Coordinates of C-alpha atoms in Angstrom, one line a residue:
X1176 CA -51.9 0.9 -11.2
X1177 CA -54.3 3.3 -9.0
X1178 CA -56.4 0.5 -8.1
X1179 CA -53.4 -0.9 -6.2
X1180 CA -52.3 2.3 -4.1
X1181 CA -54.7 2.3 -1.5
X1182 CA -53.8 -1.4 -0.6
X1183 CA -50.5 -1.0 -1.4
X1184 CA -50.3 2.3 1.2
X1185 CA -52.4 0.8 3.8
X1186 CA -49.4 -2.2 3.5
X1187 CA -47.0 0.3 4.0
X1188 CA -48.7 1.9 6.8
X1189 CA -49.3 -1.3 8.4
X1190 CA -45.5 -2.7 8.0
X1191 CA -44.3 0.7 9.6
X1192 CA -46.1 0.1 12.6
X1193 CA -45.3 -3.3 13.1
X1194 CA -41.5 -2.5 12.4
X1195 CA -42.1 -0.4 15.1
X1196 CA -43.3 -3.2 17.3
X1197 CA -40.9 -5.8 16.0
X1198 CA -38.0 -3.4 16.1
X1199 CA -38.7 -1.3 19.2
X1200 CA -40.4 -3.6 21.7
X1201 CA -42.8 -0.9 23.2
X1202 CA -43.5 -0.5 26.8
X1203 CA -46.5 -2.8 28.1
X1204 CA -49.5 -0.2 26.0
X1205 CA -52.0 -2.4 28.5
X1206 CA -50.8 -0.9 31.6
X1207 CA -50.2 2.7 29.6
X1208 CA -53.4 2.8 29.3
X1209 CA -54.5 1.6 32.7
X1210 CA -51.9 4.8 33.9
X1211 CA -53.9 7.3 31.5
X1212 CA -57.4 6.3 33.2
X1213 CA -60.8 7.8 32.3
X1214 CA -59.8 11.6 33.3
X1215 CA -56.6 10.8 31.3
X1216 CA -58.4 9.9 28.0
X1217 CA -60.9 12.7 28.6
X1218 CA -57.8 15.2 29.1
X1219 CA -56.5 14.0 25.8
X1220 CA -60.0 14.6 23.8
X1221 CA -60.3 18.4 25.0
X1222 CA -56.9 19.1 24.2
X1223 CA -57.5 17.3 21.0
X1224 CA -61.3 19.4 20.2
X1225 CA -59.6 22.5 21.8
X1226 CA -56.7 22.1 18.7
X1227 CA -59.3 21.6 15.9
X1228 CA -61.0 24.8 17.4
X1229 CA -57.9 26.5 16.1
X1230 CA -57.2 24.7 12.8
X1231 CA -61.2 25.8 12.2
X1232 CA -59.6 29.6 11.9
X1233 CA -57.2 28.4 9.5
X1234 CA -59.9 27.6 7.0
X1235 CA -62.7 30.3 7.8
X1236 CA -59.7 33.0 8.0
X1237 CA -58.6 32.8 4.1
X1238 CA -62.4 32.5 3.3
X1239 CA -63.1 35.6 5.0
X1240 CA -60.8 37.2 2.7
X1241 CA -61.6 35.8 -0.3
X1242 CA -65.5 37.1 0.3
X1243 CA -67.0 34.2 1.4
X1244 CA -68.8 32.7 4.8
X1245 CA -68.2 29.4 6.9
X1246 CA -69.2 28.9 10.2
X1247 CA -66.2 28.3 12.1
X1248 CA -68.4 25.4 13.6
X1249 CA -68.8 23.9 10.2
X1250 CA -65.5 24.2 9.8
X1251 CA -64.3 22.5 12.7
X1252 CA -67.2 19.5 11.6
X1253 CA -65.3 19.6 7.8
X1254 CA -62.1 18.9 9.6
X1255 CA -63.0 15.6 11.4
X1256 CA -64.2 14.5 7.7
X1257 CA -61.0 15.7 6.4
X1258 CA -59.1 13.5 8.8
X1259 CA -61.8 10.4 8.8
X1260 CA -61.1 10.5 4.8
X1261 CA -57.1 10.7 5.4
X1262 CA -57.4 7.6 7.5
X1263 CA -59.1 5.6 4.5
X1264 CA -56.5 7.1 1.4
X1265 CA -53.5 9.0 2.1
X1266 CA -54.6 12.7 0.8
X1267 CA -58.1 11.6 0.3
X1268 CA -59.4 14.4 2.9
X1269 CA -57.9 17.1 0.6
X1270 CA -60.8 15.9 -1.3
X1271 CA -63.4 15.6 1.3
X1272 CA -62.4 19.1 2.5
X1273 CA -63.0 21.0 -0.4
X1274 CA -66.1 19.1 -1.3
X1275 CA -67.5 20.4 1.9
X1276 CA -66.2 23.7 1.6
X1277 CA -68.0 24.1 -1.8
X1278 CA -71.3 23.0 -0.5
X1279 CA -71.2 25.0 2.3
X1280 CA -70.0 28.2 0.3
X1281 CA -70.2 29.7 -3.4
X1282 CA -66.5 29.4 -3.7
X1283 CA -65.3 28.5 -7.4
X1284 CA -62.8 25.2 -8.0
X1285 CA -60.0 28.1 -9.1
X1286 CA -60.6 29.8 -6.2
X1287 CA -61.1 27.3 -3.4
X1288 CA -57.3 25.8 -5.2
X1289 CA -55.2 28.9 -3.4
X1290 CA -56.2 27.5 0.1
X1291 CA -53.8 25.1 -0.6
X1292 CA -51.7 28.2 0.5
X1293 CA -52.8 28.2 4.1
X1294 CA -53.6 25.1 4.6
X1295 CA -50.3 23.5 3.5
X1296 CA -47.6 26.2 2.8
X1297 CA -48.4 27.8 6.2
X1298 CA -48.1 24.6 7.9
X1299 CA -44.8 24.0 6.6
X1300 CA -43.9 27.7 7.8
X1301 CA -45.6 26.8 11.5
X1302 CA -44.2 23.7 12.0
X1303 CA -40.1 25.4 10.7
X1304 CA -40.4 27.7 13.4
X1305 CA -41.8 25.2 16.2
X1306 CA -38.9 23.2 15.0
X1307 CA -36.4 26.0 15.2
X1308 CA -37.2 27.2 18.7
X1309 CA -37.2 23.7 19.7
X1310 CA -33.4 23.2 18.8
X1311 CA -32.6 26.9 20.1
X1312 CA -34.3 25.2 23.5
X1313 CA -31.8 21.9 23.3
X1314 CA -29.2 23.3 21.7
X1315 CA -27.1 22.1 25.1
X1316 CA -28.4 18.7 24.7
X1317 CA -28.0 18.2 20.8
X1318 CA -24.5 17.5 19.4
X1319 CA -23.2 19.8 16.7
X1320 CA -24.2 17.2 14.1
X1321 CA -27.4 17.2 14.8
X1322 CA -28.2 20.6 15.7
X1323 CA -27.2 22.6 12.7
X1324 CA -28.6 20.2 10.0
X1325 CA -31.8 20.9 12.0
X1326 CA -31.5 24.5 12.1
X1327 CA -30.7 24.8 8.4
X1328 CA -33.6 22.3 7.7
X1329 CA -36.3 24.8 9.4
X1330 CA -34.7 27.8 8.7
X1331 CA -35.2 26.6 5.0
X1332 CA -38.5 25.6 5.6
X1333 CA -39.6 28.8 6.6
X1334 CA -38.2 31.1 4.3
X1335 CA -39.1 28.8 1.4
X1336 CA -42.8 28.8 3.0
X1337 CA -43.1 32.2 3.3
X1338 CA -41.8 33.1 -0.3
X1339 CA -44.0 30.4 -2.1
X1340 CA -46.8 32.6 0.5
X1341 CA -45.9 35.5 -0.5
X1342 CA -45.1 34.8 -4.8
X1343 CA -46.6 32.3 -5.7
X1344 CA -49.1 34.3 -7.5
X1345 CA -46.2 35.6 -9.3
X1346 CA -45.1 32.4 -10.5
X1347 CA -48.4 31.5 -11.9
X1348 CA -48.1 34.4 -14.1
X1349 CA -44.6 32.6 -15.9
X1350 CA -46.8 30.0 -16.8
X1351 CA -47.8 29.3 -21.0
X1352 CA -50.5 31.8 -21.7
X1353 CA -52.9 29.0 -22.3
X1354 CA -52.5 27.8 -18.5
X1355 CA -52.0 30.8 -16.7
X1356 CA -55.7 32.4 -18.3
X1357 CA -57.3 29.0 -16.8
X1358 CA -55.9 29.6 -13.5
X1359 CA -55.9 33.8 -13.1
X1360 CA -58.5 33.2 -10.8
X1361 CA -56.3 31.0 -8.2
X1362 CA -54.0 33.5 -8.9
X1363 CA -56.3 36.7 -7.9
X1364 CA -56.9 34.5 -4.6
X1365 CA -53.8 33.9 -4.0
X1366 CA -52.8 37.8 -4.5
X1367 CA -55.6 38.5 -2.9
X1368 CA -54.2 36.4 0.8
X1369 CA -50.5 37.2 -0.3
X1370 CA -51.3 41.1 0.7
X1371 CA -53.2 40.7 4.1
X1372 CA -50.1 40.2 6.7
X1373 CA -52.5 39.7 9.2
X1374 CA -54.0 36.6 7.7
X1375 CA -50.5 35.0 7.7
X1376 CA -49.6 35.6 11.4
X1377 CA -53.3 34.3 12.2
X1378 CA -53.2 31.4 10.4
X1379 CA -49.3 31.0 11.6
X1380 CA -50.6 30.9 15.2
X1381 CA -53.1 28.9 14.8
X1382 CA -51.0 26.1 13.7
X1383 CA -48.3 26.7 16.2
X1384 CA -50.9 26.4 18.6
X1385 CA -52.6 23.1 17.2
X1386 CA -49.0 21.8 16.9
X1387 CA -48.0 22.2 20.8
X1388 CA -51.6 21.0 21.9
X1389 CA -50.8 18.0 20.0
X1390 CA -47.4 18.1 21.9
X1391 CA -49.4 18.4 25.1
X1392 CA -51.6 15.2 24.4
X1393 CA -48.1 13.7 24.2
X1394 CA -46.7 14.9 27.3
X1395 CA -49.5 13.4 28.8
X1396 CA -49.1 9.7 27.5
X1397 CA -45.4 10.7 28.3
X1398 CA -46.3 10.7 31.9
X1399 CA -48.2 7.4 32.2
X1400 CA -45.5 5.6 30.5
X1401 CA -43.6 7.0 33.7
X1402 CA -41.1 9.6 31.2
X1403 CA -41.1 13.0 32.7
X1404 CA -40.2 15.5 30.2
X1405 CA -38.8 19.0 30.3
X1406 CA -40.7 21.3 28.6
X1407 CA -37.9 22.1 25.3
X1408 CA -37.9 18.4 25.5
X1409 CA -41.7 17.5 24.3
X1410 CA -41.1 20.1 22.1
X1411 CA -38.8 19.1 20.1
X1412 CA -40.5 15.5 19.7
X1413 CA -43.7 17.1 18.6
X1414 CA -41.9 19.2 16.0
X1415 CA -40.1 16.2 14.6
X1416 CA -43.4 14.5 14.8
X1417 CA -45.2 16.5 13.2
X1418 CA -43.2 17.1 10.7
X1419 CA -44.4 13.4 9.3
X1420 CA -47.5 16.3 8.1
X1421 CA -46.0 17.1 5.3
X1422 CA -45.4 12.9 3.8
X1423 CA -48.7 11.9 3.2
X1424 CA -47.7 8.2 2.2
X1425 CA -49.7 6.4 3.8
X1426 CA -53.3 6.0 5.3
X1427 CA -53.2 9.2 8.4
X1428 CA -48.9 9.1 8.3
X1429 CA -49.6 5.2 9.6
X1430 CA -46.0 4.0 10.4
X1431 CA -44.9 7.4 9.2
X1432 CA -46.0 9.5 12.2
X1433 CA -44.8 6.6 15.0
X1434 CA -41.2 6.4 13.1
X1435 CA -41.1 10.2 13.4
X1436 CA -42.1 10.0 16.8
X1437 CA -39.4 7.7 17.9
X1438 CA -36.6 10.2 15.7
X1439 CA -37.4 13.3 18.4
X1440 CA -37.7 10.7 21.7
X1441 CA -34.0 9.4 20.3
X1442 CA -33.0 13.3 19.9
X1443 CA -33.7 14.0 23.4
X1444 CA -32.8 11.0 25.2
X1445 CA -36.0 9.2 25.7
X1446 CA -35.7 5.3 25.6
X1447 CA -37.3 4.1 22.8
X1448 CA -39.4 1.4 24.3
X1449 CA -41.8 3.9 26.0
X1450 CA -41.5 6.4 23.1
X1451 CA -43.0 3.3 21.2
X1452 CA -45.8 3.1 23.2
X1453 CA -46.7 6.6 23.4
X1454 CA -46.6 6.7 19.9
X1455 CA -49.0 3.1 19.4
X1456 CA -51.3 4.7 22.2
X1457 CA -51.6 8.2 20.4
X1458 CA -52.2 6.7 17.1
X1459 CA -55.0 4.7 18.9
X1460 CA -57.0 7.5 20.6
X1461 CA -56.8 9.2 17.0
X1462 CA -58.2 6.7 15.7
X1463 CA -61.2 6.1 18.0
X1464 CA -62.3 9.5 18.0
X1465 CA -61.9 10.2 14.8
X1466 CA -64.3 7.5 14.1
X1467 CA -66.8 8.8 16.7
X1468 CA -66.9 12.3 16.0
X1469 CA -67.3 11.2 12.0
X1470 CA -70.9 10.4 12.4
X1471 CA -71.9 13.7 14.0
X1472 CA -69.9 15.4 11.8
X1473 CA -71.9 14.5 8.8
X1474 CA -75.4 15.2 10.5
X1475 CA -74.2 18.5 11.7
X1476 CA -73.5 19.7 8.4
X1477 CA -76.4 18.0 6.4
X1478 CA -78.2 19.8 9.0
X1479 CA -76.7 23.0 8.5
X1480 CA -76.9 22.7 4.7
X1481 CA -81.1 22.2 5.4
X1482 CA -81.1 25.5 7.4
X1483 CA -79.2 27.1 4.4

């Protein structure tokens, strides 16, 4: 059966997008693009470099605690792996990203298991309260139906995020006696993270901030498709977007990410043909530089592993 779910989620993917295309009817991408320009494209890559710069923190941060070193350069280099990889296999750069983190550091497989804790429960916590202050922004322009699902959805979100943060070494310690010895060491890690309050609003920040830089890149495809948003408007499309984070069904969200795309431009108004578009163009320019800054990536960090 495994030797089927790559295909079968690159399928998937793939059928998303094109119900997308089939369904939607996206703006002419051609011209998009013509609108974005060189400076356009460029704009899009620092915003997009300047976002990993922060999601770097998020990995050298809980290290730092734990007692171990990264570069926060290296760590910006493991994340374009991490993302190459979750282009190929949905989840697969889970395992390229602790693979690199290991050779790069002395970190055990118990202990390198709690930065599932930032780098996933955190998320989940950042991208709740994007998505709260986003309704609070359009609470005017959301009808009642729609606003309070959304605010008991994130509200949720966040609380259950920050209590999984805050117990979860707790919860490893109901587990048989036979288990729980295996992973005491996740769960010193954990306990460890659980009781620096700093480390949680850092790494909070940090992926707020990644999340509206990726909301900014947005805005700007927004523009050339001729849409111009209001501020509380973007947001709120980026919050629903990237909530498609957190489903890891297909290769890099393919289909998953777009569809979510399209949910927050239909929240706010935006017609769907250009919020199409935006979302096929996006998708694109992830793709292409992800595949260019892959290379480097690897000889950076065999190069760093040599001066090691």
């Amino acid at each position: 059966m495994r030797r089927f779910q790559k295909p079968l989620s690159w399928l998937l993917g793939i059928a998303g997008v094109a119900l997308v295309v089939w369904y939607f009817g996206p703006a002419n991408v051609p011209r998009m693009l013509q609108e974005v320009g060189v400076s356009g494209i460029l704009q899009w890559a620092l915003i997009t470099v300047i976002a990993r710069v922060f999601l770097a923190e998020t990995t050298t941060a809980p290290l730092r605690t734990l007692g171990f070193s990264l570069r926060r350069r290296d760590a910006f280099w493991i994340g374009w792996l991490r993302t190459f990889a979750n282009q190929v296999i949905p989840a697969a750069g889970v395992v390229a990203y602790v693979q690199a983190i290991r050779s790069k550091t002395t970190i055990s497989w118990s202990e390198v298991a709690a930065l599932a804790a930032p780098q996933f429960v955190l998320v989940a916590a950042a991208l709740g309260l994007v998505g709260l202050v986003a309704v609070f922004y359009n609470i005017e322009a959301l009808e009642t139906s729609r606003y309070l699902p959304l605010i008991a959805l994130y509200s949720a979100t966040i609380v259950a995020a920050l209590l999984v943060w805050q117990r979860a070494h707790a919860l490893i310690s109901l587990l048989p006696q036979s288990i729980a010895v295996r992973v005491a060491t996740t769960s010193d890690a954990l306990r460890k993270m659980a009781q620096r309050p700093t480390l949680v609003l850092l790494v909070i920040a940090c992926h707020v901030s990644a999340i509206q830089l990726r909301g900014l890149r947005m805005l700007l495809l927004f523009e050339a498709a001729g849409i111009h948003l209001e501020l509380q408007q973007m947001i709120l499309i980026v919050a629903v977007a990237e909530s498609s984070m957190l489903i890891q069904l297909t290769p890099g969200g393919l289909g998953v990410r777009e569809g979510a795309v399209l949910a927050g431009a239909m929240l706010v108004g935006v017609p769907t043909e250009a919020a199409a578009g935006v979302a096929l163009l996006d998708r694109l320019f992830v793709i292409l530089i992800t595949t260019l800054l892959t290379p480097p990536a690897i000889l950076v960090l065999r190069a760093s592993s040599r001066e090691a």
